[in-house]
Tab-separated table of C-alpha atoms and ligand atoms in Angstrom:
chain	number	residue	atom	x	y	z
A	1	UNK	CA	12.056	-15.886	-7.893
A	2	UNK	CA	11.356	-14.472	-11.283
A	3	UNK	CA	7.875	-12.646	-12.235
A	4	UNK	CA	5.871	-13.381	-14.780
A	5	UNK	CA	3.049	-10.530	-13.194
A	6	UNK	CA	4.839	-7.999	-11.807
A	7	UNK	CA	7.959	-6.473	-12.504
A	8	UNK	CA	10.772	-4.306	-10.273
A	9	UNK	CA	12.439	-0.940	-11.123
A	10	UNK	CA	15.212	0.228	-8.960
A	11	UNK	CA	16.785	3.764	-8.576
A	12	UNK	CA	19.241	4.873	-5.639
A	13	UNK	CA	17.056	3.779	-2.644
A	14	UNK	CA	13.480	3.830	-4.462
A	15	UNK	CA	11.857	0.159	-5.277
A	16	UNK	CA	9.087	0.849	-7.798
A	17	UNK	CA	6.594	-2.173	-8.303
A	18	UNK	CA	4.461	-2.283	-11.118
A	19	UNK	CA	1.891	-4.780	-11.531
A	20	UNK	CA	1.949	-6.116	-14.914
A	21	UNK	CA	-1.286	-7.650	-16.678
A	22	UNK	CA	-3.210	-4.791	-18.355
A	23	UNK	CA	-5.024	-6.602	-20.446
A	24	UNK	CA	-6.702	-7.760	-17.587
A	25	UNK	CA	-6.750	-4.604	-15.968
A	26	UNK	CA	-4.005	-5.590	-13.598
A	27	UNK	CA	-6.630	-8.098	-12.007
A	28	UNK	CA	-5.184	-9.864	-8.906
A	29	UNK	CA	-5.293	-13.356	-9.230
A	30	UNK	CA	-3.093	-16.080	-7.381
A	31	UNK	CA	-0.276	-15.939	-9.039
A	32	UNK	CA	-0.020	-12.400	-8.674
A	33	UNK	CA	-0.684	-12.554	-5.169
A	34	UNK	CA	1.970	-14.610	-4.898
A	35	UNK	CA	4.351	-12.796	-6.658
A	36	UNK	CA	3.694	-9.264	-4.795
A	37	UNK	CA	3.590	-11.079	-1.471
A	38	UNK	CA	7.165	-12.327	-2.538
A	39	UNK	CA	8.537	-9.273	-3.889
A	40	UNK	CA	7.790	-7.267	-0.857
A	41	UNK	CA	9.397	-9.564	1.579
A	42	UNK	CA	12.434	-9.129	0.142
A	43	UNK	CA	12.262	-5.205	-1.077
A	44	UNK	CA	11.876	-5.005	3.096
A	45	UNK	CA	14.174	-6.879	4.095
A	46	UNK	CA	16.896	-5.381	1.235
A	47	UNK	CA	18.573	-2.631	3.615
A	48	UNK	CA	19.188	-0.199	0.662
A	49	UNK	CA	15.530	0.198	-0.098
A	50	UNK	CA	13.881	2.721	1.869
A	51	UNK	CA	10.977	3.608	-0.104
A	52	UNK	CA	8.624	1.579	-2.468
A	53	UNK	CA	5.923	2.333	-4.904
A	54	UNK	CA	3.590	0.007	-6.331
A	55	UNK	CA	1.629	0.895	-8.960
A	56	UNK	CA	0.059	-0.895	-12.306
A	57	UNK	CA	1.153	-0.710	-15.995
A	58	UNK	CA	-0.826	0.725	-18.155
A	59	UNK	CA	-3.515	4.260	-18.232
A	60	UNK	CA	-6.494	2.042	-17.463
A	61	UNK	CA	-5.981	0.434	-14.200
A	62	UNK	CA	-4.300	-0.330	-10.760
A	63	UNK	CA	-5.972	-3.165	-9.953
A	64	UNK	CA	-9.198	-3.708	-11.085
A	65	UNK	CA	-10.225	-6.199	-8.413
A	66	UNK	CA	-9.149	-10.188	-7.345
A	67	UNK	CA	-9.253	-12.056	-10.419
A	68	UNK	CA	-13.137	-12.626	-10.423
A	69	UNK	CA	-12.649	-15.937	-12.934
A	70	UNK	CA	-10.344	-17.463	-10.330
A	71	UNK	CA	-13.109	-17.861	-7.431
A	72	UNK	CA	-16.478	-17.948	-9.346
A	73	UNK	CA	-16.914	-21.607	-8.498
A	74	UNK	CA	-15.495	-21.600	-5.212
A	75	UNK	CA	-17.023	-22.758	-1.823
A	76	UNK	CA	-17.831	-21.646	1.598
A	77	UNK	CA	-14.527	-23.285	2.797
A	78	UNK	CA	-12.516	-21.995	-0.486
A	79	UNK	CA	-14.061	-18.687	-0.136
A	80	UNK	CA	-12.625	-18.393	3.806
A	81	UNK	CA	-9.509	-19.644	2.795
A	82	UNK	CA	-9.151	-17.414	-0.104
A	83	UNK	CA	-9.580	-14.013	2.013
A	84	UNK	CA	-7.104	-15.551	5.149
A	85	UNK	CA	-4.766	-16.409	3.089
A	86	UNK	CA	-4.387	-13.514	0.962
A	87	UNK	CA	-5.300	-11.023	3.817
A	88	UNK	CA	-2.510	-12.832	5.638
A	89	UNK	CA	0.633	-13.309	2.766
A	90	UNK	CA	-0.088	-10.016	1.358
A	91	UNK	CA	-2.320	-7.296	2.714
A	92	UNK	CA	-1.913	-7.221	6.074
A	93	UNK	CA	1.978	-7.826	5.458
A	94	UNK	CA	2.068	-4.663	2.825
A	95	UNK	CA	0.429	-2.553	5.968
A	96	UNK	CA	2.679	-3.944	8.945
A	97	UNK	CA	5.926	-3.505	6.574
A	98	UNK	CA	8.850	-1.273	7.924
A	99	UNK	CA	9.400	-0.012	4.542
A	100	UNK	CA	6.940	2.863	3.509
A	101	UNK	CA	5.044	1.590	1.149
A	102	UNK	CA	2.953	4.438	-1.215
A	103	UNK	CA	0.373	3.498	-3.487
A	104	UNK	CA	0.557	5.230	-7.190
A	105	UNK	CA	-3.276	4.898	-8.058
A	106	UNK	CA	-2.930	5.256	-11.936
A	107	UNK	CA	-6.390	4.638	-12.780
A	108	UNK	CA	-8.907	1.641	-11.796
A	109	UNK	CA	-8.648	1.084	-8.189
A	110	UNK	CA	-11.490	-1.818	-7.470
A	111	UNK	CA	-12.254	-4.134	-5.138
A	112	UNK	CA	-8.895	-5.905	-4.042
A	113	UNK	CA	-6.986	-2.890	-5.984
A	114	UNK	CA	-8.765	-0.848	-3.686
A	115	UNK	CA	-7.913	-2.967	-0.752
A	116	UNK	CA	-4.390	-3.297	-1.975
A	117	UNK	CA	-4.053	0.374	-1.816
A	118	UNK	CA	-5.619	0.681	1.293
A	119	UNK	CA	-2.777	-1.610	2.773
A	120	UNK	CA	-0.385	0.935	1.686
A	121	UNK	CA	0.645	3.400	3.645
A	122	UNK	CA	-0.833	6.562	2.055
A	123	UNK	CA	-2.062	7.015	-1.870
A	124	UNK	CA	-1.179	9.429	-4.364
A	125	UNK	CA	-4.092	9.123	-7.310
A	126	UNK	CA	-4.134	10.097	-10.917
A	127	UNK	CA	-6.924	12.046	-12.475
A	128	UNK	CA	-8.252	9.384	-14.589
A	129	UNK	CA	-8.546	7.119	-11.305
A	130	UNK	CA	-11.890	5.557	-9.911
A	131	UNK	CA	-12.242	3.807	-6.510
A	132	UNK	CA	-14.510	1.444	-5.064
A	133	UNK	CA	-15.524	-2.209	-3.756
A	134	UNK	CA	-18.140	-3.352	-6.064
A	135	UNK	CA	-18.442	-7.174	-4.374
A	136	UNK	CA	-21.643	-6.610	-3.310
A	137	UNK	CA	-23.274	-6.207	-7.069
A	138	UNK	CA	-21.121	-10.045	-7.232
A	139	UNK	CA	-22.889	-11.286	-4.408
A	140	UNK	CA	-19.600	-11.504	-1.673
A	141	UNK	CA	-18.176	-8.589	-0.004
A	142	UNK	CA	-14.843	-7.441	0.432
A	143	UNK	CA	-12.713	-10.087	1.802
A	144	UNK	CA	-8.858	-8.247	1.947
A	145	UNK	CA	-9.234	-6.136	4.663
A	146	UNK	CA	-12.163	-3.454	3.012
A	147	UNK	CA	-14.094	-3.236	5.314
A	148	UNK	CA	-11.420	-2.719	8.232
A	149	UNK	CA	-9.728	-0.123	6.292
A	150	UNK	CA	-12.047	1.301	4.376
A	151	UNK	CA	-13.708	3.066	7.463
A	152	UNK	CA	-10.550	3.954	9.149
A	153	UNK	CA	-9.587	6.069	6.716
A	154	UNK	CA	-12.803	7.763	5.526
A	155	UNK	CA	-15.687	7.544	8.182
A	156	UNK	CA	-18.173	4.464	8.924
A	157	UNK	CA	-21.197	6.596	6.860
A	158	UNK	CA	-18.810	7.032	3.838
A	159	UNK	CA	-17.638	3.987	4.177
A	160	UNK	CA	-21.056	2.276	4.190
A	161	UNK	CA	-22.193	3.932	1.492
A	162	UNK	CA	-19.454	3.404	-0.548
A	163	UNK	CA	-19.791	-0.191	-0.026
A	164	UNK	CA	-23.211	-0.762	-0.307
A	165	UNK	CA	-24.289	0.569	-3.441
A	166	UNK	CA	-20.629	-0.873	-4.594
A	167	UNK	CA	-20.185	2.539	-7.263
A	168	UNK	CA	-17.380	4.275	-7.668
A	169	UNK	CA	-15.473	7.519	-6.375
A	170	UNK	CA	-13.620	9.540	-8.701
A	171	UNK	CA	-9.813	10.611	-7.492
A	172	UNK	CA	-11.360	13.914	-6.395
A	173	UNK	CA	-14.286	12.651	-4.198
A	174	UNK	CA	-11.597	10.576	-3.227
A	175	UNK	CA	-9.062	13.351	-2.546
A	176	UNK	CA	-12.009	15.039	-0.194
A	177	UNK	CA	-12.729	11.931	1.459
A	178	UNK	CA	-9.491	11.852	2.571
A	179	UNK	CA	-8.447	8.169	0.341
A	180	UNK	CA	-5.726	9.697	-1.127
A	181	UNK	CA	-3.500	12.414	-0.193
A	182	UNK	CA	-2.957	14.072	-3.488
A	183	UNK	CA	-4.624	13.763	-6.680
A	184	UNK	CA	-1.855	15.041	-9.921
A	185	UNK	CA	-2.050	14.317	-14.153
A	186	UNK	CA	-1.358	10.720	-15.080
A	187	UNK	CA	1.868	11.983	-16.091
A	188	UNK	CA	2.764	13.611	-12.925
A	189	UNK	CA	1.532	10.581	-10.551
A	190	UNK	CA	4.953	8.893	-10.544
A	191	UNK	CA	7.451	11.876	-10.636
A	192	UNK	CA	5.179	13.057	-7.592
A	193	UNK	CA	5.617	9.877	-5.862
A	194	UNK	CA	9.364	9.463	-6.302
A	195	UNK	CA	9.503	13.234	-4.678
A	196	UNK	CA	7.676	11.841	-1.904
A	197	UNK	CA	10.002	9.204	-1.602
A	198	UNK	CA	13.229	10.718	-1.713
A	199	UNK	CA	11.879	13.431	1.141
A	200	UNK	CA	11.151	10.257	3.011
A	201	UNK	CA	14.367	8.515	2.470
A	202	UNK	CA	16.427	11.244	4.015
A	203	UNK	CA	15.017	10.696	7.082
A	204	UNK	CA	15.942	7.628	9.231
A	205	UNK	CA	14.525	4.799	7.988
A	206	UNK	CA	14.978	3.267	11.655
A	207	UNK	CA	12.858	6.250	13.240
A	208	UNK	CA	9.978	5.617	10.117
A	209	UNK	CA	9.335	1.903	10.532
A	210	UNK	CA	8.819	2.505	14.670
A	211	UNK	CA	6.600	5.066	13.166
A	212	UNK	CA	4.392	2.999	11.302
A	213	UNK	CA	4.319	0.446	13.924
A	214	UNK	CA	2.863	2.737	16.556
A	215	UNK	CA	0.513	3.932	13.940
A	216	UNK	CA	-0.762	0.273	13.201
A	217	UNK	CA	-0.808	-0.478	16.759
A	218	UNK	CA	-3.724	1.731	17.286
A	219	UNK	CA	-5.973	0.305	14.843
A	220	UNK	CA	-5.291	-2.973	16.764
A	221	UNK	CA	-7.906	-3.547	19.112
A	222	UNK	CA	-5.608	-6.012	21.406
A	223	UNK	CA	-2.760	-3.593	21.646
A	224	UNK	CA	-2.243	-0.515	23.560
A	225	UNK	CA	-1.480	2.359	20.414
A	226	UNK	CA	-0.139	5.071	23.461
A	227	UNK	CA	2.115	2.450	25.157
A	228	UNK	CA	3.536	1.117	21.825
A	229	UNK	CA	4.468	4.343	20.911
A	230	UNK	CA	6.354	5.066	24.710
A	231	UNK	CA	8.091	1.636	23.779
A	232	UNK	CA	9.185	2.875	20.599
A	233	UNK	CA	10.159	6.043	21.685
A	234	UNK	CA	12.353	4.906	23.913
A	235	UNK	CA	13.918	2.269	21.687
A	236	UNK	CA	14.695	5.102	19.274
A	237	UNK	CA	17.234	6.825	22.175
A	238	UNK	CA	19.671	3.943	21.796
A	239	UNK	CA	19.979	3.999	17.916
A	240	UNK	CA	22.483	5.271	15.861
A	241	UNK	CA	20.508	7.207	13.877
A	242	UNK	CA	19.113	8.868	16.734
A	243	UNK	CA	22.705	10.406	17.477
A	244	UNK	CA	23.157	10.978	14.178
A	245	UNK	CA	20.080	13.104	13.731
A	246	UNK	CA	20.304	15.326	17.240
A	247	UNK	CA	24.616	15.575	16.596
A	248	UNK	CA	23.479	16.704	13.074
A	249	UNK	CA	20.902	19.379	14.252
A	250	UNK	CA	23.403	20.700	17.025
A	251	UNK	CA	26.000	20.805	14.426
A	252	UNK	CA	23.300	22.748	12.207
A	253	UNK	CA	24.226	20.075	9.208
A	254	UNK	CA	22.119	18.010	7.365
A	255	UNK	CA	22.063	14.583	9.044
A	256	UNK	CA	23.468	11.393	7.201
A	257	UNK	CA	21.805	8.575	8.687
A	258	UNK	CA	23.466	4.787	9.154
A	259	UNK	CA	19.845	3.041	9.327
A	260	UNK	CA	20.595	1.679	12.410
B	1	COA	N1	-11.256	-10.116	-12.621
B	1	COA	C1	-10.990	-10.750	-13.769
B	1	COA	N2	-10.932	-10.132	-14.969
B	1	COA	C2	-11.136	-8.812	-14.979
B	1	COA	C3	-11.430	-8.076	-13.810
B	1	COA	C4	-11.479	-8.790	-12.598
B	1	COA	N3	-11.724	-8.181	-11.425
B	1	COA	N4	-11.608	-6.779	-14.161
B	1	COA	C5	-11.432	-6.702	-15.488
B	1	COA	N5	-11.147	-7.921	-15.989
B	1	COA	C6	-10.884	-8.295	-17.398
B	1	COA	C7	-12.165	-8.356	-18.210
B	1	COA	O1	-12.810	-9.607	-18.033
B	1	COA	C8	-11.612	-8.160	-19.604
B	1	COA	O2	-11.037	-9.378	-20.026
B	1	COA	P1	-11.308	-9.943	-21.548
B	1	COA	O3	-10.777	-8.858	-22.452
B	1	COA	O4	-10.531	-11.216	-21.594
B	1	COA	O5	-12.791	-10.102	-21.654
B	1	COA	C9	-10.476	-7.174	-19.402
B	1	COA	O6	-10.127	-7.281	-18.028
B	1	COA	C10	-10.870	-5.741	-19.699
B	1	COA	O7	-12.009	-5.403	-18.908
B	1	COA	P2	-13.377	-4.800	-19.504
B	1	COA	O8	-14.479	-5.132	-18.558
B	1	COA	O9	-13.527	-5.215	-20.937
B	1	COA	O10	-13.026	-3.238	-19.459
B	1	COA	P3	-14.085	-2.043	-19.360
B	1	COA	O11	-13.310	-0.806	-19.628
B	1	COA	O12	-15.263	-2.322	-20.209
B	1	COA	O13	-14.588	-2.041	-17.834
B	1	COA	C11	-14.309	-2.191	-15.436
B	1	COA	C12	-13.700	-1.738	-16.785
B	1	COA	C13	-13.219	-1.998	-14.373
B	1	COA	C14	-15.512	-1.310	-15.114
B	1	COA	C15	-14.746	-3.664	-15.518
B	1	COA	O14	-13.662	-4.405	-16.024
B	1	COA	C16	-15.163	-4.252	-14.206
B	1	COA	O15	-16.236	-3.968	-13.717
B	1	COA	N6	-14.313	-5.129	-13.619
B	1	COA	C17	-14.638	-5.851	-12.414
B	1	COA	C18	-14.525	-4.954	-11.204
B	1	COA	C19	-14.885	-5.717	-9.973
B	1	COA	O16	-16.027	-6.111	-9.742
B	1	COA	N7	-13.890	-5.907	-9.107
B	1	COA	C20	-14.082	-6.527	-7.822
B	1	COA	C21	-13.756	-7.946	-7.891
B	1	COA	S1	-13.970	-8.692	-6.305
């Protein structure tokens, strides 16, 4: 498929996706939806990618929201289809991936940005960058998953707050709230990333995507997070990486693992 809204940078086992319409502030619309849903499918499925960052171009903005032009006229039914479909084809998919997925918030982080990020598995913000979800000054409320994740990750009060009087968090409010993990320069936000990722990548990628399963599995409320991870656990003693990583350790070497 070839982008017209985002666009993929590759280095050893490092996907980096950059969302690509500043002069719309990197604004989601369906198309771009589209595209990212696309991309990531196949970065996970792409056995030498271990690690992926998505980020947007530009010092303004991540995302600054779904493309508000796209849905103004839309109706009840529209409106419904509009969040399933996107929470299904893109958010929810970013967060169940078996690829780790970090967000690089390099700025503007609104509404769907926000949400986007949220999907991802942590967040590493810039200085410069502001968070929110503002649909409530539009009238709607977040429909991708905000206010699900938005409350997992920094309290029900915060939460609440943050989405009622729809302002905005700077990266260090955001930092204490617990958003995003670190908070570096503009100019430090990828390079910090990509050592991130290549501390992740030596680890078995096998291992990491049971990981994040267990961890989703107890934000599930049909699923059992403690027996998931037993499961899991278990399934890890017949993989190869497993007896790559405890031969390694006994053999006090660093462990090369076969991702399987
Ligand atoms: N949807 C569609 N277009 C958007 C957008 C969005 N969510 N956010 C920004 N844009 C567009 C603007 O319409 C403008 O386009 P134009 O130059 O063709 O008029 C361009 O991006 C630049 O934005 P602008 O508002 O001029 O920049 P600013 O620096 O004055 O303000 C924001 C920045 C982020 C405060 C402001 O753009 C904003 O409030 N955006 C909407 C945020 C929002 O409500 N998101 C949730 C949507 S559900």
């Amino acid at each position: 498929m070839d982008y017209e809204n985002i666009y993929i940078e590759e280095e050893n086992h490092l996907a980096t996706v950059f969302i690509n319409r500043p002069k719309k502030l990197n604004a989601l619309n369906r198309q771009t939806i589209a595209e990212l849903s696309n991309a990531f499918q196949e970065l996970d499925e792409d056995a030498n990618i271990k690690v992926i960052l998505l980020t947007g171009v530009g010092e303004k903005a991540f995302v600054a929201g779904a493309d508000i032009s796209e849905f103004a006229s839309f109706s009840v039914e529209q409106g419904r289809t509009l969040a399933a479909q996107g929470q299904n084809e893109l958010f929810d998919a970013v967060e169940k991936m078996g690829t780790p997925v970090i967000a690089a918030v390099n700025g503007f982080a609104l509404g769907g940005g926000l949400e986007l990020a949220m999907s991802c598995h942590f967040r590493v913000a810039s200085e410069n960058a502001k968070m929110g979800l503002p649909e409530v000054s539009l009238g709607v409320i977040p429909g991708y998953g905000g206010t699900q994740r938005l409350p997992q990750l920094v309290g029900k009060g915060r939460a609440m707050e943050i989405i009622m009087t729809a302002g905005m968090i700077d990266a260090q409010k955001a930092l204490s709230y617990g958003l995003v993990n670190h908070v570096v320069t503009l100019e430090e936000l990828l390079p910090t990333c990509k050592k991130l990722a290549s501390r992740i990548s030596n680890n078995s990628s096998v291992a990491i995507k049971h990981a994040i399963n267990a961890v989703n599995a107890g934000y599930s409320y049909d699923v059992d997070g403690y027996q998931v991870e037993i499961n899991a656990f278990g399934t890890c003693f017949g993989t190869k990486d497993f007896k790559e990583g405890t031969t390694a350790f006994l053999e006090k070497r660093k462990a090369d693992f076969p991702g399987s």
